[in-house]
Amino acid sequence: MPPPVYELLPSAEEDKTSEHSTRRTHNNRVKKVLFHVLAVAAVMFVVFQGLRSFVRSSSKFLHAPPCHGRNLSSLPSHFTLPSGAQIPSVALGVWKASPGEVGPAVETALKSGYRHIDGAWIYGNEAEVGAAIKKSGIPRDELWLTSKLWNTFHAPEDIEPALDESLAHLDTEYLDLYLVHWPIAFKRGTSNELDVELTANPYPTWAKLEELVDKGKIRNIGISNFNIARIKNLTANPLKHKPAVNQVELNYWNPQPELLQWSKENGLLLEAYSPLGSSDQVKETLRVPEVLAIAKELVITPAQVLISWHVQRGTIVLPKSVTPSRVVENLKVVALPDDLFNKLEEAATSHKPKRILNPSTGWKLDFDVFDENLPF
Ligand code: 1BO
């Protein structure tokens, strides 16, 4: 006889037990799957971290920033002139800064901390410079303004009117520094006819400038583009105020070590124009291997290396730029460690010097303005 149907059915007890064990088995499976997923995730995490730290450590090796590990000291922010005046060591030079760009460049410079603007009557941009200075709101006594007497105005009677024009354009009562732009005088009213007498003997011009110092329209007087022979030709006179500075071309290509040495021995401060070379040389100057190596080692820019080098040589430096980022960059100078400074000085002074600016031919002179043998 077949068992009764109820015997074939699980009892309620048996039913519960089997349900439990099915659920347990299911749970165990879920746990196992979860465990595997977590284990795989953990392994992947560990592998990923390992890879990441490997990549990081290899990139540290490949692209580590150059570590100078040296304490860079600062350079003098000012030099002292014979009058006792403190002239800021870095200026914004505005030679060749075109109308429309010179004003904004001066504004940027003043905002970023420059207090020295180097200009000249012949640059033709003094009114725009003056307007930018006024706009800055910086008190006049916190600024250093330089201008230069052009060759056409060396006759004593022409000097004060020329100066007054610069003062009016710059909208100021006085200049901190006024330079004789070139040791070349043109005849009154001409733009390039040599005045032999005033060129051979610059004393009448100088004596008038001394008068203007005493009158308070100029605080310091100096010269520009004078070589040693021409300086001696001037200072052989009974000067009341000696030239405070001589602004000349100084850069990697034309470092003029003899003039620098002589000037230091004779208490004359040099100012470096075209400090990065002429505009079409700048790229090449910034790629000089020694400059690049120092920039890399000290983690500064090549332009900062060169501007620092000038100040460290003991000269005022006049970088010209109308590009805001460069104007700002050019103000940041640091003392190059002695070995690096000497390496750059050695590199700059061991090639044949090459001068950029020599207007002798353009002015149809029958002598070279930089010749140490004076023609008359
Ligand atoms: C003719 C201008 C030279 C540099 O100041």
Coordinates of N, CA and C in Angstrom, one line a residue, residues 74-270:
S74 N 69.8 89.1 -1.1 CA 69.3 90.1 -2.0 C 70.4 91.0 -2.5
L75 N 70.1 91.8 -3.5 CA 71.0 92.8 -4.0 C 70.6 94.1 -3.6
P76 N 71.5 95.1 -3.7 CA 71.1 96.5 -3.2 C 70.0 97.0 -4.1
S77 N 69.0 97.5 -3.4 CA 67.8 98.1 -4.1 C 68.2 99.5 -4.6
H78 N 69.2 100.1 -4.0 CA 69.6 101.5 -4.4 C 71.1 101.6 -4.4
F79 N 71.6 102.6 -5.1 CA 73.0 103.0 -5.0 C 73.1 104.4 -4.5
T80 N 74.2 104.8 -3.9 CA 74.3 106.2 -3.4 C 75.1 107.0 -4.3
L81 N 74.6 108.2 -4.7 CA 75.3 109.1 -5.6 C 76.2 110.1 -4.7
P82 N 77.1 110.8 -5.4 CA 78.0 111.7 -4.6 C 77.1 112.8 -3.8
S83 N 75.9 113.1 -4.4 CA 75.1 114.1 -3.7 C 74.4 113.5 -2.4
G84 N 74.6 112.2 -2.2 CA 73.9 111.5 -1.1 C 72.6 110.9 -1.5
A85 N 72.2 111.2 -2.7 CA 70.9 110.7 -3.2 C 70.9 109.2 -3.4
Q86 N 69.8 108.6 -3.1 CA 69.7 107.1 -3.3 C 69.0 106.8 -4.6
I87 N 69.7 106.2 -5.6 CA 69.0 106.0 -6.9 C 68.7 104.5 -6.9
P88 N 67.4 104.2 -7.3 CA 67.0 102.8 -7.3 C 67.8 102.0 -8.4
S89 N 68.2 100.8 -8.0 CA 69.1 100.1 -8.9 C 68.5 99.5 -10.2
V90 N 67.2 99.3 -10.1 CA 66.5 98.8 -11.4 C 65.5 99.9 -11.8
A91 N 65.6 100.2 -13.1 CA 64.6 101.2 -13.6 C 63.9 100.7 -14.8
L92 N 62.8 101.3 -15.1 CA 62.1 101.0 -16.3 C 62.7 101.9 -17.4
G93 N 63.3 101.3 -18.4 CA 63.8 102.2 -19.5 C 62.7 102.3 -20.6
V94 N 62.5 103.5 -21.1 CA 61.4 103.7 -22.0 C 61.9 104.1 -23.4
W95 N 63.2 103.8 -23.7 CA 63.7 104.0 -25.0 C 63.0 103.0 -26.0
K96 N 62.5 103.5 -27.1 CA 61.8 102.7 -28.1 C 60.5 102.2 -27.7
A97 N 59.9 102.7 -26.6 CA 58.6 102.3 -26.2 C 57.6 103.2 -26.9
S98 N 56.8 102.6 -27.8 CA 56.0 103.4 -28.7 C 54.8 104.1 -28.0
P99 N 54.3 105.1 -28.7 CA 53.1 105.8 -28.1 C 52.0 104.8 -28.0
G100 N 51.3 104.9 -26.9 CA 50.2 104.0 -26.7 C 50.6 102.8 -25.8
E101 N 51.9 102.4 -25.9 CA 52.3 101.3 -25.0 C 53.1 101.8 -23.9
V102 N 53.8 103.0 -24.0 CA 54.7 103.4 -23.0 C 53.9 103.7 -21.7
G103 N 52.7 104.4 -21.9 CA 51.9 104.8 -20.7 C 51.5 103.5 -19.9
P104 N 50.9 102.5 -20.5 CA 50.5 101.3 -19.7 C 51.7 100.6 -19.1
A105 N 52.9 100.7 -19.8 CA 54.1 100.0 -19.3 C 54.5 100.7 -18.0
V106 N 54.5 102.1 -18.1 CA 54.9 102.8 -16.9 C 53.9 102.6 -15.7
E107 N 52.6 102.5 -16.1 CA 51.6 102.2 -15.0 C 51.8 100.9 -14.4
T108 N 52.0 99.8 -15.2 CA 52.3 98.5 -14.7 C 53.5 98.5 -13.8
A109 N 54.6 99.2 -14.3 CA 55.8 99.2 -13.6 C 55.6 99.9 -12.2
L110 N 54.9 101.0 -12.2 CA 54.7 101.7 -10.9 C 53.9 100.8 -9.9
K111 N 52.9 100.2 -10.5 CA 52.1 99.3 -9.6 C 52.9 98.2 -9.1
S112 N 53.8 97.7 -9.9 CA 54.6 96.5 -9.4 C 55.8 96.9 -8.6
G113 N 56.0 98.2 -8.3 CA 57.0 98.5 -7.3 C 58.2 99.3 -7.9
Y114 N 58.2 99.5 -9.2 CA 59.3 100.3 -9.8 C 59.1 101.8 -9.3
R115 N 60.3 102.4 -9.0 CA 60.2 103.8 -8.6 C 61.2 104.7 -9.4
H116 N 61.7 104.1 -10.4 CA 62.8 104.8 -11.3 C 62.4 104.6 -12.7
I117 N 62.2 105.7 -13.4 CA 61.8 105.7 -14.8 C 62.9 106.5 -15.5
D118 N 63.5 105.8 -16.5 CA 64.6 106.4 -17.3 C 64.1 106.8 -18.7
G119 N 64.1 108.1 -18.9 CA 63.6 108.5 -20.3 C 64.6 109.5 -20.9
A120 N 64.1 110.2 -21.9 CA 65.0 111.2 -22.6 C 64.1 112.0 -23.5
W121 N 64.5 113.3 -23.7 CA 63.7 114.1 -24.6 C 63.6 113.5 -26.0
I122 N 64.7 112.9 -26.5 CA 64.7 112.4 -27.9 C 63.7 111.1 -28.0
Y123 N 63.4 110.5 -26.9 CA 62.5 109.3 -27.1 C 61.1 109.7 -27.5
G124 N 60.8 111.0 -27.3 CA 59.5 111.5 -27.8 C 58.3 111.0 -27.1
N125 N 58.5 110.4 -25.9 CA 57.3 109.9 -25.2 C 57.1 110.4 -23.7
E126 N 57.8 111.6 -23.5 CA 57.8 112.0 -22.1 C 56.4 112.5 -21.6
A127 N 55.6 113.0 -22.5 CA 54.2 113.4 -22.1 C 53.4 112.2 -21.7
E128 N 53.5 111.1 -22.4 CA 52.7 109.9 -22.0 C 53.3 109.3 -20.7
V129 N 54.6 109.4 -20.6 CA 55.2 108.9 -19.3 C 54.7 109.8 -18.1
G130 N 54.7 111.1 -18.4 CA 54.2 112.0 -17.3 C 52.8 111.7 -16.9
A131 N 51.9 111.5 -18.0 CA 50.5 111.2 -17.7 C 50.3 109.9 -16.9
A132 N 51.1 108.9 -17.2 CA 51.0 107.6 -16.5 C 51.5 107.8 -15.0
I133 N 52.5 108.6 -14.8 CA 53.0 108.9 -13.5 C 51.9 109.6 -12.7
K134 N 51.3 110.6 -13.3 CA 50.3 111.3 -12.6 C 49.1 110.4 -12.2
K135 N 48.7 109.5 -13.1 CA 47.6 108.6 -12.9 C 47.9 107.7 -11.7
S136 N 49.2 107.3 -11.5 CA 49.6 106.4 -10.5 C 49.3 107.0 -9.1
G137 N 49.3 108.3 -9.0 CA 49.1 108.9 -7.7 C 50.3 108.8 -6.7
I138 N 51.4 108.3 -7.2 CA 52.6 108.1 -6.3 C 53.2 109.5 -6.1
P139 N 53.4 109.8 -4.8 CA 54.0 111.1 -4.5 C 55.3 111.3 -5.3
R140 N 55.6 112.5 -5.8 CA 56.8 112.8 -6.5 C 58.1 112.5 -5.8
D141 N 58.1 112.7 -4.5 CA 59.3 112.5 -3.8 C 59.6 111.0 -3.6
E142 N 58.7 110.1 -4.0 CA 59.0 108.7 -3.9 C 59.5 108.1 -5.3
L143 N 59.6 109.0 -6.2 CA 60.0 108.6 -7.6 C 61.3 109.1 -8.0
W144 N 62.0 108.4 -8.9 CA 63.3 108.8 -9.4 C 63.1 109.0 -10.9
L145 N 63.2 110.3 -11.4 CA 63.0 110.5 -12.8 C 64.2 111.0 -13.5
T146 N 64.6 110.3 -14.6 CA 65.8 110.7 -15.3 C 65.4 111.2 -16.7
S147 N 66.0 112.2 -17.2 CA 65.8 112.6 -18.6 C 67.2 113.0 -19.2
K148 N 67.3 113.2 -20.5 CA 68.6 113.5 -21.1 C 68.5 114.7 -22.1
L149 N 69.6 115.4 -22.1 CA 69.7 116.6 -22.9 C 70.2 116.1 -24.3
W150 N 69.4 116.5 -25.3 CA 69.7 116.0 -26.7 C 70.8 116.9 -27.3
N151 N 71.5 116.3 -28.3 CA 72.7 116.9 -28.9 C 72.5 118.3 -29.5
T152 N 71.2 118.5 -29.9 CA 70.9 119.8 -30.5 C 70.9 121.0 -29.5
F153 N 70.8 120.6 -28.2 CA 70.6 121.7 -27.2 C 71.8 121.9 -26.3
H154 N 73.1 121.6 -26.8 CA 74.2 121.7 -25.9 C 74.6 123.2 -25.7
A155 N 74.2 124.0 -26.6 CA 74.6 125.5 -26.4 C 74.0 125.9 -25.1
P156 N 74.7 126.6 -24.2 CA 74.2 126.9 -22.9 C 72.9 127.6 -22.9
E157 N 72.6 128.5 -23.9 CA 71.3 129.2 -23.9 C 70.2 128.3 -24.3
D158 N 70.4 127.1 -24.8 CA 69.4 126.2 -25.2 C 69.0 125.1 -24.1
I159 N 69.9 125.1 -23.1 CA 69.7 123.9 -22.2 C 68.5 124.1 -21.3
E160 N 68.3 125.3 -20.7 CA 67.2 125.4 -19.8 C 65.8 125.3 -20.5
P161 N 65.7 125.9 -21.8 CA 64.4 125.6 -22.5 C 64.2 124.1 -22.8
A162 N 65.2 123.4 -23.1 CA 65.1 122.0 -23.4 C 64.7 121.2 -22.1
L163 N 65.3 121.6 -21.0 CA 65.0 121.0 -19.8 C 63.5 121.3 -19.4
D164 N 63.2 122.6 -19.6 CA 61.8 123.0 -19.2 C 60.7 122.2 -20.0
E165 N 61.1 121.9 -21.2 CA 60.1 121.1 -22.0 C 60.0 119.7 -21.5
S166 N 61.1 119.1 -21.1 CA 61.0 117.7 -20.5 C 60.2 117.8 -19.1
L167 N 60.5 118.9 -18.3 CA 59.8 119.0 -17.1 C 58.3 119.2 -17.3
A168 N 58.0 120.0 -18.3 CA 56.5 120.2 -18.6 C 55.9 118.9 -19.0
H169 N 56.5 118.1 -19.9 CA 55.9 116.9 -20.4 C 55.8 115.9 -19.2
L170 N 56.8 115.9 -18.4 CA 56.8 114.9 -17.3 C 55.9 115.4 -16.1
D171 N 55.5 116.7 -16.3 CA 54.6 117.3 -15.3 C 55.3 117.3 -13.9
T172 N 56.5 117.8 -13.9 CA 57.2 117.8 -12.6 C 58.1 119.1 -12.5
E173 N 58.4 119.4 -11.3 CA 59.2 120.7 -11.0 C 60.7 120.5 -11.2
Y174 N 61.1 119.2 -11.0 CA 62.5 118.9 -11.1 C 62.8 117.5 -11.5
L175 N 64.0 117.3 -12.0 CA 64.5 115.9 -12.4 C 65.4 115.5 -11.3
D176 N 65.4 114.2 -11.1 CA 66.4 113.6 -10.1 C 67.7 113.5 -10.8
L177 N 67.7 113.3 -12.1 CA 68.9 113.1 -12.8 C 68.8 113.6 -14.3
Y178 N 69.7 114.4 -14.7 CA 69.7 114.9 -16.1 C 71.0 114.5 -16.7
L179 N 71.0 113.8 -17.9 CA 72.2 113.4 -18.5 C 72.5 114.1 -19.8
V180 N 73.8 114.3 -20.1 CA 74.2 114.7 -21.4 C 74.1 113.5 -22.3
H181 N 73.1 113.4 -23.2 CA 72.8 112.1 -23.9 C 74.0 111.5 -24.6
W182 N 74.8 112.4 -25.3 CA 75.9 112.0 -26.1 C 77.0 113.0 -26.0
P183 N 78.3 112.6 -26.1 CA 79.4 113.6 -26.1 C 79.5 114.3 -27.4
I184 N 78.5 114.5 -28.1 CA 78.4 115.1 -29.4 C 77.4 116.2 -29.4
A185 N 77.9 117.4 -29.8 CA 77.0 118.5 -29.9 C 76.7 118.8 -31.3
F186 N 75.4 119.1 -31.6 CA 75.0 119.5 -33.0 C 74.9 121.0 -32.9
K187 N 75.1 121.6 -34.1 CA 74.9 123.1 -34.2 C 73.5 123.5 -33.8
R188 N 73.3 124.6 -33.2 CA 72.0 125.1 -32.9 C 71.0 125.0 -34.0
G189 N 69.8 124.4 -33.8 CA 68.8 124.4 -34.8 C 69.0 123.3 -35.9
T190 N 70.1 122.5 -35.8 CA 70.3 121.4 -36.8 C 70.0 120.1 -36.1
S191 N 69.8 119.1 -37.0 CA 69.5 117.8 -36.3 C 70.7 116.8 -36.5
N192 N 71.8 117.2 -37.2 CA 73.0 116.4 -37.2 C 74.2 117.1 -37.8
E193 N 74.3 118.4 -37.6 CA 75.5 119.1 -38.0 C 76.4 119.3 -36.8
L194 N 77.6 118.7 -36.9 CA 78.5 118.7 -35.8 C 78.9 120.1 -35.3
D195 N 78.8 120.3 -34.0 CA 79.4 121.6 -33.5 C 80.7 121.2 -32.9
V196 N 81.8 121.4 -33.7 CA 83.1 120.9 -33.3 C 83.6 121.5 -32.0
E197 N 83.3 122.8 -31.9 CA 83.8 123.5 -30.7 C 83.2 122.9 -29.4
L198 N 81.9 122.8 -29.4 CA 81.2 122.3 -28.1 C 81.4 120.8 -27.9
T199 N 81.7 120.1 -29.0 CA 82.0 118.7 -28.8 C 83.4 118.5 -28.3
A200 N 84.4 119.3 -28.8 CA 85.7 119.2 -28.3 C 85.8 119.7 -26.8
N201 N 85.0 120.7 -26.5 CA 85.1 121.2 -25.1 C 83.7 121.3 -24.5
P202 N 83.3 120.2 -23.8 CA 81.9 120.2 -23.3 C 81.7 121.0 -22.0
Y203 N 82.7 121.7 -21.6 CA 82.6 122.4 -20.3 C 81.5 123.5 -20.3
P204 N 81.3 124.3 -21.3 CA 80.2 125.3 -21.2 C 78.9 124.7 -21.0
T205 N 78.7 123.5 -21.6 CA 77.4 122.8 -21.5 C 77.3 122.3 -20.0
W206 N 78.4 121.8 -19.5 CA 78.4 121.3 -18.2 C 78.2 122.4 -17.1
A207 N 78.8 123.5 -17.4 CA 78.7 124.6 -16.4 C 77.3 125.1 -16.3
K208 N 76.6 125.1 -17.4 CA 75.1 125.5 -17.4 C 74.3 124.5 -16.6
L209 N 74.6 123.2 -16.8 CA 73.9 122.2 -16.1 C 74.1 122.3 -14.5
E210 N 75.4 122.7 -14.2 CA 75.7 122.9 -12.8 C 74.8 124.0 -12.2
E211 N 74.6 125.0 -13.0 CA 73.8 126.2 -12.6 C 72.4 125.7 -12.4
L212 N 71.9 124.8 -13.2 CA 70.5 124.3 -13.1 C 70.4 123.4 -11.8
V213 N 71.5 122.8 -11.4 CA 71.4 122.0 -10.2 C 71.3 123.0 -9.0
D214 N 72.1 124.1 -9.1 CA 72.0 125.1 -8.0 C 70.6 125.8 -8.0
K215 N 70.0 125.9 -9.1 CA 68.7 126.5 -9.2 C 67.6 125.6 -8.7
G216 N 67.9 124.3 -8.6 CA 66.9 123.3 -8.0 C 66.1 122.6 -9.1
K217 N 66.4 122.8 -10.4 CA 65.6 122.1 -11.4 C 66.1 120.7 -11.6
I218 N 67.3 120.5 -11.2 CA 67.9 119.1 -11.4 C 68.6 118.8 -10.1
R219 N 68.5 117.5 -9.7 CA 69.1 117.1 -8.4 C 70.5 116.6 -8.6
N220 N 70.7 115.9 -9.8 CA 72.0 115.2 -10.1 C 72.2 115.4 -11.6
I221 N 73.5 115.5 -11.9 CA 73.8 115.5 -13.4 C 74.8 114.4 -13.7
G222 N 74.7 114.0 -15.0 CA 75.6 112.9 -15.4 C 75.7 112.9 -16.9
I223 N 76.3 111.9 -17.4 CA 76.7 111.8 -18.8 C 76.2 110.4 -19.4
S224 N 76.2 110.3 -20.7 CA 75.8 109.1 -21.3 C 76.6 108.8 -22.5
N225 N 77.0 107.6 -22.8 CA 77.8 107.2 -24.0 C 79.2 107.9 -24.0
F226 N 79.7 108.2 -22.8 CA 81.1 108.8 -22.8 C 82.1 107.6 -22.5
N227 N 83.2 107.6 -23.3 CA 84.2 106.7 -23.0 C 85.2 107.3 -22.0
I228 N 86.3 106.6 -21.6 CA 87.2 107.2 -20.6 C 87.8 108.5 -21.1
A229 N 88.2 108.5 -22.4 CA 88.9 109.7 -22.9 C 88.0 110.9 -22.8
R230 N 86.7 110.7 -23.1 CA 85.8 111.8 -23.1 C 85.4 112.2 -21.7
I231 N 85.4 111.3 -20.8 CA 85.2 111.6 -19.4 C 86.3 112.5 -18.9
K232 N 87.5 112.0 -19.2 CA 88.7 112.8 -18.7 C 88.7 114.2 -19.3
N233 N 88.3 114.3 -20.6 CA 88.2 115.6 -21.3 C 87.3 116.5 -20.6
L234 N 86.2 116.0 -20.0 CA 85.2 116.8 -19.3 C 85.7 117.1 -17.9
T235 N 86.2 116.1 -17.2 CA 86.5 116.3 -15.8 C 87.9 117.0 -15.6
A236 N 88.6 117.2 -16.7 CA 89.8 118.0 -16.5 C 89.5 119.5 -16.2
N237 N 88.2 119.9 -16.4 CA 87.7 121.2 -16.1 C 87.4 121.4 -14.6
P238 N 87.4 122.6 -14.1 CA 87.1 122.8 -12.6 C 85.6 122.6 -12.3
L239 N 85.2 121.4 -12.3 CA 83.8 121.1 -12.1 C 83.3 121.4 -10.7
K240 N 82.1 121.9 -10.6 CA 81.5 122.1 -9.3 C 80.8 120.8 -8.8
H241 N 80.1 120.2 -9.8 CA 79.4 118.9 -9.6 C 80.0 117.9 -10.6
K242 N 80.6 116.9 -10.0 CA 81.2 115.9 -10.9 C 80.0 115.0 -11.5
P243 N 80.2 114.4 -12.7 CA 79.2 113.5 -13.2 C 78.9 112.4 -12.2
A244 N 77.6 112.3 -11.9 CA 77.2 111.3 -10.9 C 77.1 109.9 -11.5
V245 N 76.7 109.8 -12.8 CA 76.6 108.5 -13.5 C 77.0 108.7 -14.9
N246 N 77.3 107.5 -15.5 CA 77.5 107.5 -17.0 C 76.6 106.3 -17.5
Q247 N 75.7 106.7 -18.3 CA 74.8 105.6 -18.9 C 75.3 105.1 -20.2
V248 N 75.6 103.9 -20.3 CA 76.3 103.3 -21.5 C 75.6 101.9 -21.8
E249 N 76.0 101.5 -23.0 CA 75.5 100.2 -23.4 C 76.3 99.1 -22.7
L250 N 75.6 98.3 -21.9 CA 76.3 97.2 -21.2 C 75.4 96.0 -21.3
N251 N 75.9 94.9 -21.8 CA 75.2 93.6 -21.9 C 76.2 92.5 -22.1
Y252 N 75.7 91.3 -22.2 CA 76.5 90.1 -22.3 C 77.5 90.2 -23.5
W253 N 77.0 90.9 -24.6 CA 77.8 91.0 -25.8 C 78.8 92.1 -25.7
N254 N 78.5 93.1 -24.9 CA 79.4 94.3 -24.8 C 79.5 94.7 -23.3
P255 N 80.2 93.9 -22.5 CA 80.2 94.1 -21.1 C 81.2 95.2 -20.5
Q256 N 82.1 95.7 -21.4 CA 82.9 96.8 -21.1 C 83.6 96.7 -19.7
P257 N 84.3 95.6 -19.4 CA 84.9 95.5 -18.1 C 85.9 96.6 -17.7
E258 N 86.7 97.1 -18.7 CA 87.7 98.1 -18.4 C 87.0 99.4 -18.0
L259 N 85.9 99.8 -18.7 CA 85.2 101.0 -18.3 C 84.6 100.8 -16.9
L260 N 84.1 99.6 -16.7 CA 83.4 99.4 -15.4 C 84.5 99.5 -14.2
Q261 N 85.6 98.9 -14.5 CA 86.7 99.0 -13.4 C 87.1 100.4 -13.2
W262 N 87.4 101.1 -14.3 CA 87.9 102.5 -14.2 C 86.8 103.4 -13.5
S263 N 85.6 103.1 -13.8 CA 84.5 104.0 -13.2 C 84.4 103.7 -11.7
K264 N 84.6 102.4 -11.3 CA 84.5 102.2 -9.9 C 85.7 102.8 -9.2
E265 N 86.8 102.8 -9.8 CA 88.0 103.4 -9.2 C 87.9 104.9 -9.1
N266 N 87.0 105.5 -10.0 CA 86.9 106.9 -10.0 C 85.6 107.4 -9.5
G267 N 84.9 106.6 -8.8 CA 83.6 107.0 -8.1 C 82.5 107.4 -9.1
L268 N 82.5 106.7 -10.2 CA 81.4 107.1 -11.2 C 80.6 105.8 -11.4
L269 N 79.3 106.0 -11.2 CA 78.3 104.8 -11.3 C 77.9 104.6 -12.7
L270 N 78.0 103.4 -13.2 CA 77.5 103.1 -14.6 C 76.0 102.7 -14.6

